[in-house]
Structures are given as structure tokens and as C-alpha cells.
Short mmCIF file of C-alpha atoms and ligand atoms in Angstrom, two decimals:
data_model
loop_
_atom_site.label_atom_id
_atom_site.label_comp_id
_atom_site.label_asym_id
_atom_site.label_seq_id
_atom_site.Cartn_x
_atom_site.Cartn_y
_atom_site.Cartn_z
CA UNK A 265 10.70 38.24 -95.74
CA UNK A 266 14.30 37.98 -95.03
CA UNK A 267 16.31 35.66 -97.81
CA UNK A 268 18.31 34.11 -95.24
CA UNK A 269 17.28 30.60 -94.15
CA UNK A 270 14.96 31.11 -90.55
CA UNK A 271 16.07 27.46 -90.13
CA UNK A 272 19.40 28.32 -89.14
CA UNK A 273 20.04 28.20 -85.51
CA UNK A 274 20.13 31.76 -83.76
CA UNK A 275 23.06 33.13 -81.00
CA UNK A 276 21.48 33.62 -77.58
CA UNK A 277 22.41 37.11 -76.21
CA UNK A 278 21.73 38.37 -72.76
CA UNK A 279 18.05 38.29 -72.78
CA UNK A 280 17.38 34.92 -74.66
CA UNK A 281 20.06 33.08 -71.91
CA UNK A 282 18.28 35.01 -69.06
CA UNK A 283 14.55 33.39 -70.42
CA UNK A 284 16.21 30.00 -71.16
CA UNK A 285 17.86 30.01 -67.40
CA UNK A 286 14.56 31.10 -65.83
CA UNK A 287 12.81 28.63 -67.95
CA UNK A 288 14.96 25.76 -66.63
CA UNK A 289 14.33 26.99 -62.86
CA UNK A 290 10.54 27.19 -63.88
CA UNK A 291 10.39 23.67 -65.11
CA UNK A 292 12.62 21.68 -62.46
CA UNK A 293 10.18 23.05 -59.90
CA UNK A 294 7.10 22.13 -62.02
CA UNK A 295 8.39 18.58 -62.15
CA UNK A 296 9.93 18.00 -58.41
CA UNK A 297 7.28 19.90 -56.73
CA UNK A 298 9.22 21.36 -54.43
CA UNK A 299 13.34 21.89 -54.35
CA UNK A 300 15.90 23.82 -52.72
CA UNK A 301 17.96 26.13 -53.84
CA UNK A 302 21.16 24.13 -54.02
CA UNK A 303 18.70 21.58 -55.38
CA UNK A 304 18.14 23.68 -58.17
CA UNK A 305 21.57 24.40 -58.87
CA UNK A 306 21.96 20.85 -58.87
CA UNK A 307 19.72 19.54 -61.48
CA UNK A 308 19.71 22.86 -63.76
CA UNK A 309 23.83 23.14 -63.84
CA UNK A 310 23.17 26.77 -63.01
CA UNK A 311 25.50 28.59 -60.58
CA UNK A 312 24.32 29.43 -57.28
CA UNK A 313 24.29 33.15 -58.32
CA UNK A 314 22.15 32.42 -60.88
CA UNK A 315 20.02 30.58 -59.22
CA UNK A 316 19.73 33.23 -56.26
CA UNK A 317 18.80 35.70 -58.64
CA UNK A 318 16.37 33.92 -60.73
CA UNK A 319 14.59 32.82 -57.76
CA UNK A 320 14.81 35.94 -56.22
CA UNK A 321 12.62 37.19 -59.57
CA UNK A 322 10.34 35.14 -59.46
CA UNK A 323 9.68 35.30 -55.61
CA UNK A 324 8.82 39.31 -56.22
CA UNK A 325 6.88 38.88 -58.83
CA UNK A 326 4.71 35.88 -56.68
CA UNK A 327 5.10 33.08 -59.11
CA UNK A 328 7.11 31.21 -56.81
CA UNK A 329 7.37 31.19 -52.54
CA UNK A 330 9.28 29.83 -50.10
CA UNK A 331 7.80 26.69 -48.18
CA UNK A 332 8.62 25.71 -44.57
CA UNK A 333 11.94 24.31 -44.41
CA UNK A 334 12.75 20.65 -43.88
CA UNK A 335 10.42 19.16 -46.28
CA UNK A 336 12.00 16.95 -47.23
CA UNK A 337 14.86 16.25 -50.33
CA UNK A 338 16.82 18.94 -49.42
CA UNK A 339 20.41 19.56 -50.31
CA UNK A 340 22.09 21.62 -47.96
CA UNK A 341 24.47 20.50 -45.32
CA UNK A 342 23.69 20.62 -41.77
CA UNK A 343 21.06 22.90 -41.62
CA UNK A 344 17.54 22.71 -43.33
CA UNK A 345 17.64 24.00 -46.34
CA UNK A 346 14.64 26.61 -47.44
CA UNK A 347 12.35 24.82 -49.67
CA UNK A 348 10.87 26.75 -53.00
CA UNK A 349 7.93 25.82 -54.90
CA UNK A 350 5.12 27.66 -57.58
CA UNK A 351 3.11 29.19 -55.58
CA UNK A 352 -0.55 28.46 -55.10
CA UNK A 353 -1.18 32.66 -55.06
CA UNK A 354 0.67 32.98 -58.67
CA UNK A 355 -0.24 34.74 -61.59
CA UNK A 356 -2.99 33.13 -63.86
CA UNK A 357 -3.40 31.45 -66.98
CA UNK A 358 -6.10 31.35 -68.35
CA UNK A 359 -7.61 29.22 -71.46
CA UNK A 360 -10.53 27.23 -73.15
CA UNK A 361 -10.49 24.05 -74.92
CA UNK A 362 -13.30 23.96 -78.28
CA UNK A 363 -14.94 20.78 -78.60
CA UNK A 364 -18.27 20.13 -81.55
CA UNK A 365 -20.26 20.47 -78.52
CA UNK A 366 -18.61 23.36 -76.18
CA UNK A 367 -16.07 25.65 -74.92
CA UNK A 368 -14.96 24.87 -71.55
CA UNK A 369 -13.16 27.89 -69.88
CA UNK A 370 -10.92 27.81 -67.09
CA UNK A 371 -8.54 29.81 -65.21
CA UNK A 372 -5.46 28.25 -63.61
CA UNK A 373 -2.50 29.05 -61.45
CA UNK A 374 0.84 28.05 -62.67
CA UNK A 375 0.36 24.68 -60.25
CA UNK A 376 -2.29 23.81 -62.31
CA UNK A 377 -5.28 24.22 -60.05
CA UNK A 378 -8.64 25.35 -61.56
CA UNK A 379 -9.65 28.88 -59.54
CA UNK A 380 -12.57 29.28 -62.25
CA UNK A 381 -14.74 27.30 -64.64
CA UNK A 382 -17.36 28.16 -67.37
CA UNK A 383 -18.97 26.48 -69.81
CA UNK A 384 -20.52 27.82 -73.42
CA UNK A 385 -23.09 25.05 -75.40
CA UNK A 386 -22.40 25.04 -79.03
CA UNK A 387 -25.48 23.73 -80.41
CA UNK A 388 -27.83 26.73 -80.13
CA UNK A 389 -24.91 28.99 -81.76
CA UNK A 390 -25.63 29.87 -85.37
CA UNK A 391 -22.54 31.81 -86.72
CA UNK A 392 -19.13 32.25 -86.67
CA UNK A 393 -20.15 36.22 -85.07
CA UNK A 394 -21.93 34.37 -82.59
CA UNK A 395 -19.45 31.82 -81.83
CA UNK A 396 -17.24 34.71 -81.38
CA UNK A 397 -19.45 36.98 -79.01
CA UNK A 398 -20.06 33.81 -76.94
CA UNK A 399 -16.16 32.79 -76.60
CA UNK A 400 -15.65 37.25 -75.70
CA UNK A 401 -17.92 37.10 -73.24
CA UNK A 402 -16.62 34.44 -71.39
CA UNK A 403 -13.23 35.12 -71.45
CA UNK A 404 -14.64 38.59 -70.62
CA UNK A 405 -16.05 37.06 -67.26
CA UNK A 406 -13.42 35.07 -66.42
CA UNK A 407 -10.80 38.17 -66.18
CA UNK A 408 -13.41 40.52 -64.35
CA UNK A 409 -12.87 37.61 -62.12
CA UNK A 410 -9.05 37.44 -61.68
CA UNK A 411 -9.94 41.55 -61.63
CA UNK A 412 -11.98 41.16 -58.12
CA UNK A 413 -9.10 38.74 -56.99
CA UNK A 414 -6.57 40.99 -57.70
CA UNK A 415 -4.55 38.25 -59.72
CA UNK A 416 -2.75 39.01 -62.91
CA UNK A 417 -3.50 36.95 -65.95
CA UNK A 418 -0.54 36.73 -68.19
CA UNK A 419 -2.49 35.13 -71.24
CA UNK A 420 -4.81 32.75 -73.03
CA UNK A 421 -4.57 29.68 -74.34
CA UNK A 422 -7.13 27.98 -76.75
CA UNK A 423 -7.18 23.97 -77.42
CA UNK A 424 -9.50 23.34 -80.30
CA UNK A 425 -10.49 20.39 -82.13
CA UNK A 426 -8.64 20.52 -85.31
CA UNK A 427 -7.42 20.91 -87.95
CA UNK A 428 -6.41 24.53 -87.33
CA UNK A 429 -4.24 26.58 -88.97
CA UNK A 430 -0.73 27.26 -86.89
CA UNK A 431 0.47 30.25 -89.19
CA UNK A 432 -2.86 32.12 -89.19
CA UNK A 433 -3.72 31.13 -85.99
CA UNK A 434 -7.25 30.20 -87.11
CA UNK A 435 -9.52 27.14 -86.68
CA UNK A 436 -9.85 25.90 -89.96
CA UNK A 437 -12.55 23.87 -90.91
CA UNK A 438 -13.63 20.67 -88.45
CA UNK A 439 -15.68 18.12 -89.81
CA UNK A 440 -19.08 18.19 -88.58
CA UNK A 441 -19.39 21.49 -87.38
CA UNK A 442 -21.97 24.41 -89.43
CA UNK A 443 -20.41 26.93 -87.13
CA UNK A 444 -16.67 26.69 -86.96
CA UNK A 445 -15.34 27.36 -89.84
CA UNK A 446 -11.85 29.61 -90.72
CA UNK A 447 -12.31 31.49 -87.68
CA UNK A 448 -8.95 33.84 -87.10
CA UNK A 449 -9.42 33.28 -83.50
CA UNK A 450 -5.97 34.26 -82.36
CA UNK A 451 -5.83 37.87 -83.71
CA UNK A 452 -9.76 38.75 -82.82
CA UNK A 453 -8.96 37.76 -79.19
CA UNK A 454 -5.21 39.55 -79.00
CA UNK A 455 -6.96 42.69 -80.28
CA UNK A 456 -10.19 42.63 -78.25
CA UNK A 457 -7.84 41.77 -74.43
CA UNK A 458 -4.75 42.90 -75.15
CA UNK A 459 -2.45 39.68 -74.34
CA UNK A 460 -0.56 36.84 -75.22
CA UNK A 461 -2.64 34.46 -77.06
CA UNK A 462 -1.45 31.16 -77.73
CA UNK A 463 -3.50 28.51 -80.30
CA UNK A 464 -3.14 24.51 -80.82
CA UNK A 465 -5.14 21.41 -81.21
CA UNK A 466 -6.62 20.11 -78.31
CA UNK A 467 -4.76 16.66 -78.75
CA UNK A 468 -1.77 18.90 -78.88
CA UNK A 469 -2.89 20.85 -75.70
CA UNK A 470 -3.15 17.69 -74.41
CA UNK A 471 0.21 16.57 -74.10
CA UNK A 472 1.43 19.67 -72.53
CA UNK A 473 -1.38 19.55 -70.00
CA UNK A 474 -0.41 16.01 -68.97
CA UNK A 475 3.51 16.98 -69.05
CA UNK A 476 3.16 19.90 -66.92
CA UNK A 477 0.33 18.95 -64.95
CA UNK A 478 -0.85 14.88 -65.30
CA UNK A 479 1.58 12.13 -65.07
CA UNK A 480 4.00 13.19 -67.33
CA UNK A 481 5.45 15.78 -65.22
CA UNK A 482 8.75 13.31 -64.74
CA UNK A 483 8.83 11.77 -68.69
CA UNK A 484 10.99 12.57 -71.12
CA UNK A 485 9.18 10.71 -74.05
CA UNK A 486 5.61 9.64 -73.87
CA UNK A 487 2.49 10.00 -75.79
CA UNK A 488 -0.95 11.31 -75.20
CA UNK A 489 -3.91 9.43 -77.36
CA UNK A 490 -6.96 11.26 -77.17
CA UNK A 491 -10.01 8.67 -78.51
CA UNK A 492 -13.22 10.58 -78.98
CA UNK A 493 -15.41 11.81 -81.85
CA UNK A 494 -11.79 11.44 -83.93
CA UNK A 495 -8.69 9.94 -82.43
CA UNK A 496 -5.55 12.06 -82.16
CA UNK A 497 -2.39 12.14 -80.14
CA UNK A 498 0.35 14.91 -78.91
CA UNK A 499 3.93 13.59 -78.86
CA UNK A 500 6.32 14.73 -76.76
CA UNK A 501 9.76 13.59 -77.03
CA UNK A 502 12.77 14.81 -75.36
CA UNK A 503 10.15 16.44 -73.60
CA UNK A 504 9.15 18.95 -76.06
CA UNK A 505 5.93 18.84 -78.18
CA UNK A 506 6.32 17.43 -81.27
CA UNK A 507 4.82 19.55 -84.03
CA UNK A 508 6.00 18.62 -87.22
CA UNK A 509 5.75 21.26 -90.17
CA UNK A 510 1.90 22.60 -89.22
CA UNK A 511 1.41 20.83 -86.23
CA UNK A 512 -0.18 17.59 -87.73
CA UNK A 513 2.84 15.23 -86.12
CA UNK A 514 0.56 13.61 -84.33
CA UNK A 515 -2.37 13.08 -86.50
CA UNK A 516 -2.86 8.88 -85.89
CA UNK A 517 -6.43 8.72 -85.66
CA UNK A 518 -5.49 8.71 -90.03
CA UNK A 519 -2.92 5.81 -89.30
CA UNK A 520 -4.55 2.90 -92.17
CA UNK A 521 -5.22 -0.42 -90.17
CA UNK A 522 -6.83 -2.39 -93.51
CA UNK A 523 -5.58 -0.50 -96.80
CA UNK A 524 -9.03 -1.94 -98.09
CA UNK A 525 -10.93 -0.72 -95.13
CA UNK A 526 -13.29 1.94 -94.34
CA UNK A 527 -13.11 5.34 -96.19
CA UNK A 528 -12.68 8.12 -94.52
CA UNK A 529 -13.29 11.86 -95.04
CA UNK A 530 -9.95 12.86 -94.88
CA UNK A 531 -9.17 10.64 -98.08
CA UNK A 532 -7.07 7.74 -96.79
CA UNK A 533 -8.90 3.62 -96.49
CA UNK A 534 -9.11 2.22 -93.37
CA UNK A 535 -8.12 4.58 -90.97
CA UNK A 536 -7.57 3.83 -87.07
CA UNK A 537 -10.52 6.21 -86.12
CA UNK A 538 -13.06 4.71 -88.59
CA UNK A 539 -13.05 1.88 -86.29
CA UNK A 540 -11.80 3.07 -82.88
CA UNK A 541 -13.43 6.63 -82.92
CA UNK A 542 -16.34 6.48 -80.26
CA UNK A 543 -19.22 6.58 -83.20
CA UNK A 544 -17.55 4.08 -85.15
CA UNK A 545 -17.79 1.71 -82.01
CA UNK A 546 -21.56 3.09 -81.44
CA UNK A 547 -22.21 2.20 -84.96
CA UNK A 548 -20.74 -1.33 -84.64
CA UNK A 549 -22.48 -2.12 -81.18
CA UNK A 550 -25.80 -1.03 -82.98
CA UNK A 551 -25.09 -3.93 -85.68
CA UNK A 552 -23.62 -6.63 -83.30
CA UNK A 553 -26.44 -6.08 -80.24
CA UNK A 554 -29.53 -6.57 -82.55
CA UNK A 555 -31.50 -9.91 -81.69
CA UNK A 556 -28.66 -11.14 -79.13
CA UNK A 557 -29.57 -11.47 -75.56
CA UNK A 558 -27.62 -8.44 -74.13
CA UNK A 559 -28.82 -5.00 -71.85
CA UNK A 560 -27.96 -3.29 -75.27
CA UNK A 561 -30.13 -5.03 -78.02
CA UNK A 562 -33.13 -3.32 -75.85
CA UNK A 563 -31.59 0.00 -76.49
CA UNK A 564 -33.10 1.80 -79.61
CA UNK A 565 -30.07 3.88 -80.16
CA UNK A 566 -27.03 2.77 -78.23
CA UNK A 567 -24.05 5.37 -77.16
CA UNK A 568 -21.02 4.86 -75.94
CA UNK A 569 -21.85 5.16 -72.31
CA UNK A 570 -24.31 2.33 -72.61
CA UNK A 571 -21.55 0.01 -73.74
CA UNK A 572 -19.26 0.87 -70.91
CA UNK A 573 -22.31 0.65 -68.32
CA UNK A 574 -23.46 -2.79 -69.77
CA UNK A 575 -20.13 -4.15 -69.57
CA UNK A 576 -19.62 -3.14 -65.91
CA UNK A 577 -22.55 -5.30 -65.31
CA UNK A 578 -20.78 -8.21 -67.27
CA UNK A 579 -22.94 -8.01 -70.55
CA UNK A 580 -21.03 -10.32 -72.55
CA UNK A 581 -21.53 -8.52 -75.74
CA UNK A 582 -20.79 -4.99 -74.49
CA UNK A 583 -17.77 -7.14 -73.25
CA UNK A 584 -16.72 -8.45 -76.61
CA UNK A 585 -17.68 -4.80 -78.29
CA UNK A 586 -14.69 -3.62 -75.92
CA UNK A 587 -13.21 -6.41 -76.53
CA UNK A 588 -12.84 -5.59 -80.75
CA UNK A 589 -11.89 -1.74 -79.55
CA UNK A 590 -9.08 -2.97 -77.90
CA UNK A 591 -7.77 -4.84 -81.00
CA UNK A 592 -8.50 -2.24 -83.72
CA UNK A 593 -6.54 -0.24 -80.98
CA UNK A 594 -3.70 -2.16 -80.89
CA UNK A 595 -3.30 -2.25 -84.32
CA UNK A 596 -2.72 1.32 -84.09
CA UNK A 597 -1.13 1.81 -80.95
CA UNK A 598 1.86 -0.77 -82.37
CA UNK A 599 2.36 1.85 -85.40
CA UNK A 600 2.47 4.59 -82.91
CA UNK A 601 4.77 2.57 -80.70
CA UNK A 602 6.83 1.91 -83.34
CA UNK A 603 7.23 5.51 -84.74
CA UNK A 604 7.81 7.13 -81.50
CA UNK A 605 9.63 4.94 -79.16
CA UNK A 606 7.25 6.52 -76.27
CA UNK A 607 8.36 5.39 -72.27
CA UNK A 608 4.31 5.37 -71.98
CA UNK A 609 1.39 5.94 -74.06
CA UNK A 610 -1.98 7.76 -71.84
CA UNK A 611 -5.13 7.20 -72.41
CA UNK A 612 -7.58 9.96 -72.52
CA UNK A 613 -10.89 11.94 -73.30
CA UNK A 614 -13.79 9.71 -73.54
CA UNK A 615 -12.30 6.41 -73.91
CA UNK A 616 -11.41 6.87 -70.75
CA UNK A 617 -14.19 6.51 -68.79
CA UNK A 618 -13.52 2.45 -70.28
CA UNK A 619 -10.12 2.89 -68.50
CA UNK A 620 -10.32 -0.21 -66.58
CA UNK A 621 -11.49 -2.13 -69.21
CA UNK A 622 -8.91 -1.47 -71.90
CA UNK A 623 -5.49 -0.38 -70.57
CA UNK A 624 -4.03 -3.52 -68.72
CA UNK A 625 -5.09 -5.40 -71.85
CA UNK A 626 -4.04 -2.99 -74.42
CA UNK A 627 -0.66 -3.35 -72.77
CA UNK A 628 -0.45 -6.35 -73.13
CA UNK A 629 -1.69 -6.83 -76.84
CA UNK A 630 1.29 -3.97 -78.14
CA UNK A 631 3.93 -5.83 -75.87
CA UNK A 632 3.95 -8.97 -78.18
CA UNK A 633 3.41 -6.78 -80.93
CA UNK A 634 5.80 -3.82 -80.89
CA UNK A 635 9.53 -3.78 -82.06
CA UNK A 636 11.49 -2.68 -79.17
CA UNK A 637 9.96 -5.89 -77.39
CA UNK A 638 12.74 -7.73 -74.79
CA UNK A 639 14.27 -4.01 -74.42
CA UNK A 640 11.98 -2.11 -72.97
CA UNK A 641 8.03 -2.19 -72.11
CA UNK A 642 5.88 0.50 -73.65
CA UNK A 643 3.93 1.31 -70.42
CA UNK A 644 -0.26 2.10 -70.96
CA UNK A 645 -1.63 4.44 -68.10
CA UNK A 646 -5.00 6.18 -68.09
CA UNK A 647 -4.40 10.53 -68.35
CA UNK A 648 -4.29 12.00 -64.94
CA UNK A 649 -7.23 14.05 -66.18
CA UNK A 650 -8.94 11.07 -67.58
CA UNK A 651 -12.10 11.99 -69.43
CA UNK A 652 -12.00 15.57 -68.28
CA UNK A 653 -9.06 16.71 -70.54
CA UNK A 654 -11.11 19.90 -71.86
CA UNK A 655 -10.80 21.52 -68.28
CA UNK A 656 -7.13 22.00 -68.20
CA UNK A 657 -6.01 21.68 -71.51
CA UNK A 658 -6.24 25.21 -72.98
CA UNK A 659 -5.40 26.95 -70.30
CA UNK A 660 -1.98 24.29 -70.27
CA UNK A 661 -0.63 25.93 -73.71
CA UNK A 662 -0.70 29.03 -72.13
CA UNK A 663 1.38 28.21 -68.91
CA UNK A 664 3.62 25.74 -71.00
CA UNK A 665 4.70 29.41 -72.77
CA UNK A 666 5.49 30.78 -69.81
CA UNK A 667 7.45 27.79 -68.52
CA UNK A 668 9.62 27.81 -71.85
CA UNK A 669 10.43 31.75 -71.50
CA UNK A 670 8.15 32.75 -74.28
CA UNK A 671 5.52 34.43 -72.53
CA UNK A 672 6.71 36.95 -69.62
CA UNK A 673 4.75 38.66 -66.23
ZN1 ZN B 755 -8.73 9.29 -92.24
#
């Protein structure tokens, strides 16, 4: 290893300025949708050269086509100017996101839309060999498919539930699970197919899908929280993902809310997940329902759905279960607020399915709570993928590669 600092900032040369240019072109039509050409000049500071002959590029090699002109938010004079958008025909991405229970493969175009889904059950699966042959086979599948179509797939992307292991590019050891367990994921798939591989946690993943493909496409600084089995987030601000030194920037489902709380397996008191994570709240409906008059006291073992289907039929203690979540929520949600200054903070994977139930109010609570208060609202919105994160989300890392100039056609 070189004895020269890698922290030092690098000169660009001819190829690196050519990526970064592209890379601006890809992501001002990502976020507008559709643009012009002078359009693109416009917000990018490019010259019109440039700008013809990136676009030019990328029209040859299909990521991008030209749309029928006078659409709309055009910026030439007099005439109507042709329109340019990613095309729906692009190349594909294509990814999987690892949960305790599944893999859930899809393959995308660079617009985002799902051309191909498959699904692989966990629980059956023994070994990490297994594990393996079942996440091959699949991926396998999925580019015989973009084969048939004639598509080009220009990599893979893999969300998995943490905590993984950046540098190796492994999935380190997740609670809970007899199967997954230092897997070196990232090099056994690069050797077996032969492309760009790219690996991060799904709450991670998450971010970038909802920045290049939820409601985020327009944000500069917003964060995704991700309440399921765990709680995590992605941060992006200045609309990159924050990573911090191995990619645990993020990790607040470890925030403390009571410093003589709950222990948790990861060695801190108290932590936001022990009382927010989806079985925490299962485990504290199960002591609060017992002998009250509510749907759920006549449920032997109650899950999280129950809750959120009892209080859509106005059980008032499913209500006040929900009720708690939201303010164990807030508590952390204010300490995320407060660290990251976000414009909005989404809602996502199972918590919400509770969406209407908890945003509004969980707005509200961190409003009266958070620092910046009188300045600015932090906005709460439910994830433009909502509970159904794992479809896009792997497949996201890959295309958000491409759309910073790190993975090429
Ligand atoms: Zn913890």
C-alpha cells in the first residue's frame, strides 16, 4: 500500500471530467424527468458542446432517447425544443435485496421500472453453500432473461440486512440468522458473472432507491428510516449517501432513548429499536392486550399486522399500542433530526403499512421537539415504495453507480 495519504483529494484528467460531466447529464434527467438540451446546459453549467456530445453517447448506446417535442419545460426559443429523457428500452440493472426471510431479485431499467421479479425463501436453506447456489441461480435466471430480451445488464447490486463488511465486501454476521454468516458475497458473484458488483446495507440501498427513484428524486438532504425486524436509516445529504468510515453512519435503530432501558445485543441500554423495532411492539401488545376488551387479547400470538388491522377497525388498544410507537419514535426521530438537519425524514419497510396512522402525528410530535423549530419544518412522508422497499432497493445501488460515473456500458 502506497505511503501517501489516499485521503488527499485526486486531479481529474480527461477521463475522470468526461464520467463526472456524463454523470451530471445522467442525474439532471433522472430528477426532471424529461429536459431539453439547452435545459441541460442550463442546470448542469455544461457547454452546449458538451452537452451535444454527451447526449449524443448516451443516445447510441440506448440509455437515453429523444421524446416528442413540445412537452413541455422546454428552453429553446421559438421553436419546440427536442425533449430527452432515460429511456424505457435502456440497459439493465439488475440486483437483490437479503432480508432474514428472503432474497427478492429484480431487474430494472435505468427509469426504475421492474422488467423481472424473483423471489428465494430463506428458511428451508441450511448453509452458507446453499445460500450461495440459491442467490447463483437466480441471478443466473434473471440474465438468461435480459439474454432472450436482448438487453444488456451492466451489473448487480445487493442490499442486505447488515452489518456487512464494506472492505471485504461480505455480509458479516446478522443477528438471528444460522445461515448468513461472513459470506464474501461480492467476489463469489464478480467471479462466477463476470460484472460490476456493487454491496451495501439495505437501509443504505434504501436511500439511493428513494433518491433516484421514490420521492427524493428532487431533495438535497433527507433521510430514509427503515423500521422492521431492526430499525436503520440511509442519510443522504448534499445528496450523496452518507457512509461514514464502514458504512454504519446511519445506524439509529442503536440511538439510546432511556440510558437505563432495555439491553440490547449490540451492547448499548435502551436503544430506539428495543422499543420501536416491529417485535419489540409485538412483544409489548402481547403484555398490554391480555384481559382488556380489545380484537387483540383474543389473539394467542399477536403480530404486527394484527395491530395495524385492529386499529383500522378503531380497537382502542391497538390504537394506544400505535399510539406508544409513535412516542418511542419520536424520541428517536428528534436525535436524528437533530444530527442531520434532514428537509424530510421517509418512512419505510414494514412500519409502513401503519403509514396513515403514524406520519401526520409523528410530525407533529418532532416539530415541538426538534432544534431547528421556527426555521424550518422537518417534513414526515411515507417512502414512495412504502412497505415494498426490498423490490427496488438492490438493484438501486447498482444504477446509482452508473449515475455517478463509476460503473460504465
Ligand atoms: Zn442496540
Amino acid at each position: 500500500m502506497s505511503k501517501y495519504s489516499t485521503t488527499l483529494r485526486k486531479g481529474a484528467n480527461q477521463s475522470t471530467i468526461k464520467n463526472a460531466n456524463r454523470s451530471l447529464v445522467l442525474e439532471a434527467l433522472n430528477s426532471y424527468g424529461t429536459a431539453s438540451r439547452t435545459d441541460l446546459a442550463r442546470i448542469t453549467g455544461l457547454t452546449k458542446t458538451s452537452i451535444t456530445n454527451i447526449t449524443t453517447e448516451l443516445l447510441e448506446q440506448g440509455v437515453i432517447c429523444e421524446t416528442d417535442p413540445g412537452g413541455g419545460g422546454g428552453g429553446g426559443i421559438g421553436r419546440n425544443p427536442v425533449m430527452l429523457e432515460i429511456a424505457q428500452g435502456s440497459p439493465l440493472a439488475l440486483g437483490f435485496s437479503i432480508n432474514r426471510d428472503f432474497g427478492y431479485f429484480s431487474l430494472i431499467n435505468l427509469k426504475g421500472d421492474i422488467v423481472r421479479e424473483d423471489m428465494l425463501f430463506l428458511h428451508d436453506i441450511e448453509t452458507a453453500e446453499a445460500f450461495l447456489d440459491g442467490i447463483m441461480a437466480l441471478c443466473e435466471k434473471q440474465l438468461s432473461f435480459a439474454k432472450e430480451q436482448k438487453k444488456r445488464v451492466i451489473g448487480i447490486g445487493i442490499a442486505s440486512i447488515g452489518p456487512i463488511d464494506i472492505r471485504k465486501g461480505e455480509i458479516a454476521n446478522p443477528p438471528n440468522s444460522k445461515v448468513l454468516k461472513d459470506i464474501p458475497i461480492v467476489d463469489r458473484i464478480k467471479e462466477r458473472f463476470r460484472l460490476p458488483v456493487v454491496l451495501n446495507n439495505d437501509m443504505n440501498a434504501s436511500a439511493l432507491a428513494e433518491k433516484l427513484f421514490g420521492c427524493g428524486k428532487r431533495l438535497t438532504n433527507f433521510v430514509y428510516l427503515g423500521v422492521t425486524n431492526g430499525i436503520g436509516a440511509g442519510v443522504v445529504l448534499d445528496k450523496r449517501l452518507l457512509m461514514g468510515e464502514n458504512g454504519f453512519a446511519a445506524e439509529v435503530g442503536h440511538i439510546s432513548i432511556d440510558y437505563k432501558g432495555k439491553p440490547c445485543p449490540c451492547g448499548n441500554v435502551g436503544c430506539l429499536e428495543r422499543y420501536a423495532g416491529i417485535p419489540a411492539i409485538e412483544e409489548h401488545a402481547r403484555e398490554v392486550a391480555g384481559g382488556q376488551a380489545s380484537l387483540l387479547s383474543l389473539i394467542p400470538s399477536i403480530r404486527w399486522f394484527d395491530i395495524v388491522d385492529a386499529a383500522r377497525k378503531q380497537d382502542k388498544v391497538a390504537l394506544a399500542i400505535l399510539d406508544d410507537l409513535t412516542g418511542w419514535l419520536t424520541a428517536g426521530m428528534v436525535a436524528i433530526a437533530n444530527a442531520y438537519d434532514p428537509e424530510v425524514i421517509f418512512i419505510g419497510h414494514e412500519l409502513a403499512v401503519a403509514g396513515d396512522f403514524v406520519v401526520g402525528e409523528l410530525e407533529r410530535r418532532i416539530n415541538e421537539r426538534v432544534f431547528s423549530k421556527g426555521i424550518q419544518k422537518v417534513k414526515v412522508q411515507l417512502s414512495g415504495f412504502a412497505d415494498k422497499m426490498y423490490r427496488i432497493n438492490g438493484p438501486a445501488l447498482l444504477a446509482n453507480e452508473y449515475f455517478r460515473g463509476n460503473v460504465q456500458i
